[in-house]
XYZ file of C-alpha atoms in Angstrom:
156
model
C 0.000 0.000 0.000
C 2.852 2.552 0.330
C 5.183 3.105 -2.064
C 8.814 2.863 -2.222
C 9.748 6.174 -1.091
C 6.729 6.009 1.585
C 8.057 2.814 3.027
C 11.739 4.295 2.967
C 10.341 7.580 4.904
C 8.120 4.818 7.296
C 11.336 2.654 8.248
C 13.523 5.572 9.084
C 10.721 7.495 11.492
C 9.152 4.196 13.487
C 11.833 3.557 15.896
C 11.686 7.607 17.387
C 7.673 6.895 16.984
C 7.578 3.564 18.860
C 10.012 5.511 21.634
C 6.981 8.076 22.049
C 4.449 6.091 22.128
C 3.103 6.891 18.858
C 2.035 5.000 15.683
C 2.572 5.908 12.419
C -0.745 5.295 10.781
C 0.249 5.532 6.839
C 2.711 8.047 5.153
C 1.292 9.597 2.032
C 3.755 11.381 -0.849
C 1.541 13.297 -2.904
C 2.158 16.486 -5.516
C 5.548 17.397 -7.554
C 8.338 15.354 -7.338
C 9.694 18.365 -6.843
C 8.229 19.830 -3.767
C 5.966 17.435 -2.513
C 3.981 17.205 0.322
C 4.581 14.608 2.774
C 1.536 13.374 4.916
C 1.893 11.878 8.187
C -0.781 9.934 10.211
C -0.190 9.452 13.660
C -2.491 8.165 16.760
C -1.470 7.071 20.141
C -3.159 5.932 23.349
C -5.246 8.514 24.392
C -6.207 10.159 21.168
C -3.625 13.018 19.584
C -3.280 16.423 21.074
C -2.685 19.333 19.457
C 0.640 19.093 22.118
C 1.566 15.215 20.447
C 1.290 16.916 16.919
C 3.733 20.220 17.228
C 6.379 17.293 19.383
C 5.906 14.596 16.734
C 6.164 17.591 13.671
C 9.725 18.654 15.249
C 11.381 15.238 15.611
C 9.984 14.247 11.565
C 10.943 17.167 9.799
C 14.574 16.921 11.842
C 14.513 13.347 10.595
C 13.483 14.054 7.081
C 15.972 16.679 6.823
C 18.893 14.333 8.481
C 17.577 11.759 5.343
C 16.925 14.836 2.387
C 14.533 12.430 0.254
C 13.581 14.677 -2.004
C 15.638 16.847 -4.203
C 13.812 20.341 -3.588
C 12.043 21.668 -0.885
C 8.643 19.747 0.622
C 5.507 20.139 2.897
C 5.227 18.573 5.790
C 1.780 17.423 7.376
C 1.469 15.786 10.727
C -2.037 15.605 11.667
C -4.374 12.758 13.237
C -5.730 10.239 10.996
C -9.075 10.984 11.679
C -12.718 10.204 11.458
C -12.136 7.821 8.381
C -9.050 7.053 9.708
C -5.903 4.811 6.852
C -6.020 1.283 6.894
C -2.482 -0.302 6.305
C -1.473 -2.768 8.551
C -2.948 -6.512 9.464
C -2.824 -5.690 12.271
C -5.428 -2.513 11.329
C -7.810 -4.474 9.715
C -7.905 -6.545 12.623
C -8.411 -3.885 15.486
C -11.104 -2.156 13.525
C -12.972 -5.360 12.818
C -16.742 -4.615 12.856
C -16.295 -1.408 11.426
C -17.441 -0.125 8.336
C -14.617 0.336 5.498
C -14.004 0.822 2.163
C -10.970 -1.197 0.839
C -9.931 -0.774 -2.656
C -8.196 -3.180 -4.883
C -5.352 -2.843 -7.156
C -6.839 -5.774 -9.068
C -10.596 -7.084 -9.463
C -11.968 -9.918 -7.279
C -15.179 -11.401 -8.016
C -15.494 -8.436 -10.580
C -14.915 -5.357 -8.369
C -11.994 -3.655 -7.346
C -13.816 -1.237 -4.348
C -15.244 -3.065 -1.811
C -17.483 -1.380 1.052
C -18.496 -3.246 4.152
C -18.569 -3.796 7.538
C -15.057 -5.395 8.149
C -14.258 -9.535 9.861
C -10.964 -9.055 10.026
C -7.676 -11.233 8.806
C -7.920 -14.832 7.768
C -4.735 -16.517 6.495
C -3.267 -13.726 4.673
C -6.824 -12.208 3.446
C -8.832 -9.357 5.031
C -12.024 -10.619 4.845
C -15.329 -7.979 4.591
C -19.054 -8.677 4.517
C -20.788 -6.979 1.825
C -24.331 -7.419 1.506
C -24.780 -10.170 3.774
C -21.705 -12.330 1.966
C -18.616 -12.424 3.855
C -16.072 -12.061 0.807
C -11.740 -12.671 1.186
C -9.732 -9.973 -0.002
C -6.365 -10.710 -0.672
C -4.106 -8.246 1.994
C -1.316 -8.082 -1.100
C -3.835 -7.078 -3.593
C -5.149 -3.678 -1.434
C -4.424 -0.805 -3.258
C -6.173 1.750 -0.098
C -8.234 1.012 2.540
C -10.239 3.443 5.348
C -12.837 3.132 7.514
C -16.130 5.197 7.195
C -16.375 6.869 10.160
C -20.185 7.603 11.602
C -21.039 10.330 14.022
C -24.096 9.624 15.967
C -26.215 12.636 16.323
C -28.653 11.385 18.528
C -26.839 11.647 21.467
């Protein structure tokens, strides 16, 4: 699900994460090659504060400037990863289990390539998702993107 430079960028910041207590959701590179901008999820027990964000932003942009990835100049975005928060991990789809997600595919299976559902978690090496009453295996190799669809209850 990430790309080469995305998984590059991932491996060097995890350890200094891990050592704060925080989780790197996903990574996103997006824009010019030039000057991109470089998206970072984070969560971590508790929820994030505004406090977690302007620590976390210091210690990745010293670490992305120690590792110059890109040859010009580049945005940096640390925020929370929200109400339809990244799936990326096995370990994701299998925390958020009962939730509803959309999960796209780079390749079709059984004829469709975006899946929404209300997600079972992993089996084997396949996420599995019910859609319409059909519990259906998608290959975890084979996912392109995946979030879940966050729902606010306004009843409350």
């Amino acid at each position: 699900m990430l790309t080469k430079t995305e998984e590059k960028l991932l491996l060097a910041l995890e350890p200094h994460a891990q050592s704060e207590g925080i989780e790197i959701v996903t990574i996103e590179v997006v824009g010019a090659k030039k000057s991109p901008t470089v998206r970072i999820y984070i969560d971590c027990e508790g929820g994030v504060s505004f406090d977690v964000i302007s620590k976390a932003q210091a210690w990745i942009n010293d670490t992305l400037d120690a590792m110059d990835p890109f040859p010009g100049a580049y945005m940096l975005e640390v925020s929370s990863p929200g109400i339809d928060r990244p799936l990326r991990t096995r370990e994701h789809f299998s925390r958020f289990a009962g939730d509803k997600a959309m999960i796209q595919m780079t390749q079709a299976v059984e004829g469709r390539a975006r899946w929404t559902g209300i997600l079972q978690g992993m089996e084997d090496d396949n996420v599995m998702i019910e859609v319409d009453g059909t519990t259906v295996a998608l290959p975890f190799d084979g996912i392109k993107r995946a979030h879940v669809i966050g729902e606010v209850d306004f009843s409350s």
